[in-house]
XYZ file of C-alpha atoms in Angstrom:
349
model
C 85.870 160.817 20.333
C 86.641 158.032 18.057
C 88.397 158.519 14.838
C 88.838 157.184 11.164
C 92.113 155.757 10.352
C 90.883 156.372 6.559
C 91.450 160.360 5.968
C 91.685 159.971 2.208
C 90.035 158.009 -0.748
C 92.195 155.323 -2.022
C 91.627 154.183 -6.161
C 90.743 150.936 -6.976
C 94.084 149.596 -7.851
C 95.769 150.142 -4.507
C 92.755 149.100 -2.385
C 93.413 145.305 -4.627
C 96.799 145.342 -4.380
C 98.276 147.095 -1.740
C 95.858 147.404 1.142
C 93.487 144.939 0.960
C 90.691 145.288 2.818
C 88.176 142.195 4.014
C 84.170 142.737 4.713
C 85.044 143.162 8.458
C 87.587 145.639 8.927
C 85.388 147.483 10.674
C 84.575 145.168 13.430
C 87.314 146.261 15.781
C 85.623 150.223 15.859
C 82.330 148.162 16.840
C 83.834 145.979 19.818
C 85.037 149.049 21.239
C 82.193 150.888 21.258
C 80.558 147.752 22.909
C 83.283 147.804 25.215
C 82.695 151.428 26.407
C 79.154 150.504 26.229
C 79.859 147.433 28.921
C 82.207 149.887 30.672
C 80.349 152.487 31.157
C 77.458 150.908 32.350
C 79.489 149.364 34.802
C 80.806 152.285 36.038
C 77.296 153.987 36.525
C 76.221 150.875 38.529
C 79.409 151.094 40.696
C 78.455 154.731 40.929
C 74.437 153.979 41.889
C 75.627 151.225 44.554
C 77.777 153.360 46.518
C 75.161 156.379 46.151
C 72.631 153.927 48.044
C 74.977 152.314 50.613
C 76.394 156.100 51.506
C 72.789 156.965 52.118
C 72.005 153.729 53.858
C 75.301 154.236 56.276
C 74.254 157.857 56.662
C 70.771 157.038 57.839
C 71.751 154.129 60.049
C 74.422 156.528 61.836
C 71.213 159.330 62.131
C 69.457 156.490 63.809
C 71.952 154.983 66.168
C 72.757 158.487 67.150
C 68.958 159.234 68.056
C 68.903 156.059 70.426
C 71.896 157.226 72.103
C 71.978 159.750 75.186
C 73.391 163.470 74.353
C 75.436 164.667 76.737
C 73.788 168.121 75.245
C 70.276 167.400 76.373
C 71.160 167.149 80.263
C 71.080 163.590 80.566
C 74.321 163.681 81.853
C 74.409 166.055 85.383
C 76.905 167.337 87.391
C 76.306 168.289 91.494
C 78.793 169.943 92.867
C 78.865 169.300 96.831
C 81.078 169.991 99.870
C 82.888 166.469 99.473
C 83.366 166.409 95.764
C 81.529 166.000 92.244
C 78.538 163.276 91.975
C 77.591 162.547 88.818
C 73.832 160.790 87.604
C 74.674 158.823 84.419
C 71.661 158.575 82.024
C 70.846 155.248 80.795
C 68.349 154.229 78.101
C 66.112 152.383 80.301
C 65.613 156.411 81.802
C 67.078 155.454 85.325
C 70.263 157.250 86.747
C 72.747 156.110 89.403
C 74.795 158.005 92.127
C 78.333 157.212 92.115
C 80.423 158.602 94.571
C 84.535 158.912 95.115
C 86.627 155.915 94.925
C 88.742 155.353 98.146
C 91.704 157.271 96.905
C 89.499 160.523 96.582
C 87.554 159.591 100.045
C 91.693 159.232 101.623
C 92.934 162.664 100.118
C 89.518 164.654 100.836
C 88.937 163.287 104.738
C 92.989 163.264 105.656
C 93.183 166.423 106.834
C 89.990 166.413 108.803
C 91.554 163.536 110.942
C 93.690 164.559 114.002
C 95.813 162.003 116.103
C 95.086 163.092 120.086
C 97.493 162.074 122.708
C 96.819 161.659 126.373
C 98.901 162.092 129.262
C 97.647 161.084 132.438
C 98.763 159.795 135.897
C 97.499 156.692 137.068
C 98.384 154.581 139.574
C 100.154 151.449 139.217
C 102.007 148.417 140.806
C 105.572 148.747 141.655
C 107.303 145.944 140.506
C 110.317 146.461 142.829
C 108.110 146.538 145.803
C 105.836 143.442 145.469
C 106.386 142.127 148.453
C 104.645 144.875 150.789
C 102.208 143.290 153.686
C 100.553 140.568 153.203
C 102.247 139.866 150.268
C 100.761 142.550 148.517
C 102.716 145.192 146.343
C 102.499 149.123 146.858
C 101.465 151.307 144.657
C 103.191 154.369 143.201
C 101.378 157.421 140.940
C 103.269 156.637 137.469
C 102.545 158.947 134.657
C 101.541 157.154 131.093
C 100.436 158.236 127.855
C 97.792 156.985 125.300
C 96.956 157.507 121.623
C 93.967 157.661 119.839
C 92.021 159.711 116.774
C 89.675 162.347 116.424
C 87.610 164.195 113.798
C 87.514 168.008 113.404
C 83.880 168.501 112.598
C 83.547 172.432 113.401
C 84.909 175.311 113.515
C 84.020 179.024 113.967
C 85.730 182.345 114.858
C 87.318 181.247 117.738
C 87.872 177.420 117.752
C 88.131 174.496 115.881
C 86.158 171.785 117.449
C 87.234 167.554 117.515
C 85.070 164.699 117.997
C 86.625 161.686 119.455
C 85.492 158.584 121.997
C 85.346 159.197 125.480
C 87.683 156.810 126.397
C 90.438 158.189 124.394
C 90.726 161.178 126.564
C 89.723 159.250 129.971
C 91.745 160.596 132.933
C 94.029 162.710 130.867
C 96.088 165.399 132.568
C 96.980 166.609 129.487
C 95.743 166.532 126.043
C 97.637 167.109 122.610
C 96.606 167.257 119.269
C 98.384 166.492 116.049
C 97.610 167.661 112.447
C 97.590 166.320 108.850
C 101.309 168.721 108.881
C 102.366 167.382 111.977
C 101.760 170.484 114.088
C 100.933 169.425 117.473
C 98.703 171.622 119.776
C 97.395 171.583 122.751
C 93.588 171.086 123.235
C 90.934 171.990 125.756
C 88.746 169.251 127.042
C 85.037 170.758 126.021
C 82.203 167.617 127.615
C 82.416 164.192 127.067
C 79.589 161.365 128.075
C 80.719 158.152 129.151
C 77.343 155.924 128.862
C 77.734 156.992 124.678
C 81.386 157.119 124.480
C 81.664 160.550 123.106
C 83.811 163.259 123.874
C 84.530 166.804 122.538
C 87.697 168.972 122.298
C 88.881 172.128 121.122
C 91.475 173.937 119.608
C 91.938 177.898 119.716
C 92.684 179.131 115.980
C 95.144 181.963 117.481
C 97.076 178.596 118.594
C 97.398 177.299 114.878
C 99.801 178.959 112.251
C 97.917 180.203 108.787
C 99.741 177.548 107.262
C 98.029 175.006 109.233
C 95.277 176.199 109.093
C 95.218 175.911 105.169
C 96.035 172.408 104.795
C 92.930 170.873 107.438
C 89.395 170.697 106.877
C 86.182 170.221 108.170
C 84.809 166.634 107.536
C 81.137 166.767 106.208
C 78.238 164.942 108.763
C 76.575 162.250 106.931
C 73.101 160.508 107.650
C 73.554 157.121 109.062
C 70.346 156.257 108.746
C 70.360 155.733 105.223
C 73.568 153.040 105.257
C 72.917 149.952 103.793
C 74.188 146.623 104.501
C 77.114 145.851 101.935
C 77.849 149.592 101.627
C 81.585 150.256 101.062
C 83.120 152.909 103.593
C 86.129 154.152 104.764
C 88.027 153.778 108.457
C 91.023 156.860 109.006
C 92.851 156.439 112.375
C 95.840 156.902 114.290
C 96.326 153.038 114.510
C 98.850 151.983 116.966
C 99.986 155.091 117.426
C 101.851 155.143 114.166
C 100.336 158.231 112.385
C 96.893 158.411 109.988
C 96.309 154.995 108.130
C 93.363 154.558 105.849
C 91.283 151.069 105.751
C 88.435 149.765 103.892
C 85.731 147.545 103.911
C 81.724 147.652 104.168
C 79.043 147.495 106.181
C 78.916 144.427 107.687
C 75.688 145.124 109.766
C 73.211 147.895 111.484
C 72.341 148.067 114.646
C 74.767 145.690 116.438
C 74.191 146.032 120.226
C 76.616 146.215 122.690
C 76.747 146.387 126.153
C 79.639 148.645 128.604
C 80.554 147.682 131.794
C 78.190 149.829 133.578
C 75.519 148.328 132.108
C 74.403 150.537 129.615
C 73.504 149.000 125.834
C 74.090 150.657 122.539
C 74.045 150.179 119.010
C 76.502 149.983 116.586
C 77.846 149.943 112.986
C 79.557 146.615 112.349
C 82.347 146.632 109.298
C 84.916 144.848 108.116
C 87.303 147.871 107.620
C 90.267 147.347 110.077
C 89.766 149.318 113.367
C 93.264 149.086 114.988
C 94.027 150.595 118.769
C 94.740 154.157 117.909
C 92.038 154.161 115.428
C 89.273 155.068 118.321
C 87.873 158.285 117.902
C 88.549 158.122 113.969
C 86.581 158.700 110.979
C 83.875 156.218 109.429
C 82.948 157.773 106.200
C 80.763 156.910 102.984
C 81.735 157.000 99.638
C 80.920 160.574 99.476
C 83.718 161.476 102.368
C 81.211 161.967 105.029
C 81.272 161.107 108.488
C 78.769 158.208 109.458
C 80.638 157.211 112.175
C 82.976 157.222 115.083
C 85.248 154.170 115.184
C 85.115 152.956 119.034
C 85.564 148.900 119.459
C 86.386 145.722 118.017
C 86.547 142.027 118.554
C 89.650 140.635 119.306
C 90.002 136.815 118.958
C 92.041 134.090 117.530
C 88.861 132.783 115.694
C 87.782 136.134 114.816
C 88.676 138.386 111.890
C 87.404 141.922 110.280
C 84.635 142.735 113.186
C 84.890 146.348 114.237
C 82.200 149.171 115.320
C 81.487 152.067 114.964
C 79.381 154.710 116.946
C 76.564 155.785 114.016
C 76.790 159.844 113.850
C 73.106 160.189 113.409
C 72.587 158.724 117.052
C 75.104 161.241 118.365
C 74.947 164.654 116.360
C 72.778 166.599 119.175
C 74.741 164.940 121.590
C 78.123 166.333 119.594
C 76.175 170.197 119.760
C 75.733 169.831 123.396
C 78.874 168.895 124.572
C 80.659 171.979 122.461
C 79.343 174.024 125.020
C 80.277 172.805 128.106
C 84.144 173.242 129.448
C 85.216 170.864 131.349
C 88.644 171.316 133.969
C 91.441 168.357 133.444
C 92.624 168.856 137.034
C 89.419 167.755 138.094
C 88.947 164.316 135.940
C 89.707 161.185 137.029
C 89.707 157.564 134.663
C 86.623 155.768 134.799
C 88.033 152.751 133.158
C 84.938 151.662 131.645
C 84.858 148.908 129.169
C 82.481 146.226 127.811
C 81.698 142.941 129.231
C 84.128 139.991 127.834
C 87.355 139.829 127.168
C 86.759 139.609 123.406
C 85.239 143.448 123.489
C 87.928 146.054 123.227
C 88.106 149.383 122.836
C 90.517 150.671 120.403
């Protein structure tokens, strides 16, 4: 509220002498009231502006929020399967994609699935010493030796725990072992194998494994590897050189590579860039999802070659797998059949 400075009347003489007073006295009460006027008004349109720029803020959030997906409304879905959590991100164009694990995930789920398998055979061999037998040739002496390779546990009921591996990993063996992801070595029992396919199957009695070993290993999932595609990323576990599980990566280089063994008989293959090491036959090929899409078997070996290795595709072998679980077969009564492919470039590993 604004207030007179003049409470009481004043006579004549002291308004001429005293306090003189001029025509505009007053003006300063009327500039102030302009001011607050001016002021006022500016405050109301400070007040008006940031009424309609809340409103315009709030509606432009309400419709930037509408375009975006709502992780409320299901377009964001998670499948829980025996290998680990997929999820289908929703997009705005309404299309989802699959993602799978990342290598690290593929490593720590398949690990324990992976078994190294030693062989010990007898085979004959050349005797240095005695090289000069007749005719210049050197006897021979029965020399026991020992091989490594991998296999995958891809079974198991009540009474055994069953291992896929190549056939030429256990080839002549007197004597097969088999190691875990804890180290606990076993002894296994030779089940059928076929040479033409390279495919062989073992097995392990449970009552044979401790309960702690039997908590840390798993059975790898079968994939379809039909549905690969060229450029696919996947994952190679072996026992490479002997040396204990190793994990490689790389992709699918190619489908349906055909080779050809030494008794004549032609197969295809999965070619991929992921290392495949000696020691790493019989090992795990997997997807992105950890499952098994193939059984690592051969590479090429040359000066002028690099990242070419194969792999036996688990689709073209799963009924062969459930057939030879059945069958027993007696070590005493094996013998190595030293089968191999044509050219010295083709090696098994």
């Amino acid at each position: 509220m604004y207030h007179d400075r003049f409470d009481a009347p004043l006579d004549q003489e002291q308004s001429h002498s005293s306090l003189p007073i001029k025509h505009d006295a007053l003006a300063p009460r009327s500039n102030r009231r302009s001011k607050l006027r001016r002021l006022s008004g500016r405050v109301a349109s400070l007040l008006l502006s940031g009424a309609l720029l809340g409103g315009a803020a709030a509606g432009s959030f309400y419709g930037v929020n509408q375009l975006l997906p709502d992780s409320s409304n299901g377009q964001t879905v998670s499948a829980q399967t025996t290998s680990g959590v997929l999820t289908s991100l929703g997009s705005t164009s309404g299309t989802s994609t699959r993602y799978g694990m990342d290598v690290s995930d593929v490593a720590e789920s398949a690990l324990p699935g992976v078994v190294a398998i030693t062989n010990i055979s007898v085979q004959e061999v050349r005797s240095y010493f005695n090289r000069f037998g007749p005719n210049g040739a050197g006897q021979t002496q029965m020399e026991e030796t020992t091989s490594c390779g991998s296999g995958v546990i891809f079974s198991m009921d009540d009474t055994y725990l069953y291992i896929v591996t190549n056939q030429h990993v256990v080839d002549g063996a007197t004597t097969l072992s088999v190691s875990f992801v804890d180290n606990a070595v076993c002894e296994a029992q030779l089940c059928g194998t076929d040479a033409d396919v390279d495919i062989a199957v073992l097995k392990v009695a449970l009552s044979n494994l401790s309960e702690d070993t039997l908590s840390q290993i798993t059975v790898i999932p079968i994939g379809n590897s039909d549905e690969l595609d060229v450029g696919e990323q996947v994952v190679a576990i072996g026992n490479a050189l002997g040396y204990g599980q190793s994990v490689t990566t790389g992709i699918v280089s190619a489908l349906d590579r055909a080779l050809t063994s030494e008794n004549g008989t032609t197969s295809t293959y999965i070619q991929t860039d992921a290392a495949i090491n000696p020691g790493n036959s019989g090992g795990a090929l997997l997807n992105l999802d950890g499952e098994l899409i193939g059984i690592n078997t051969a590479k090429l070996s040359d000066t002028d070659v690099e990242g070419m290795g194969y792999a036996i595709p688990i689709s073209d072998v799963v009924d062969l797998i459930s057939e030879l679980m059945t069958q027993t077969t007696d070590l005493s009564q094996t013998s190595a059949t030293q089968s191999s492919y044509y050219g010295a470039p083709w090696n098994r590993t």
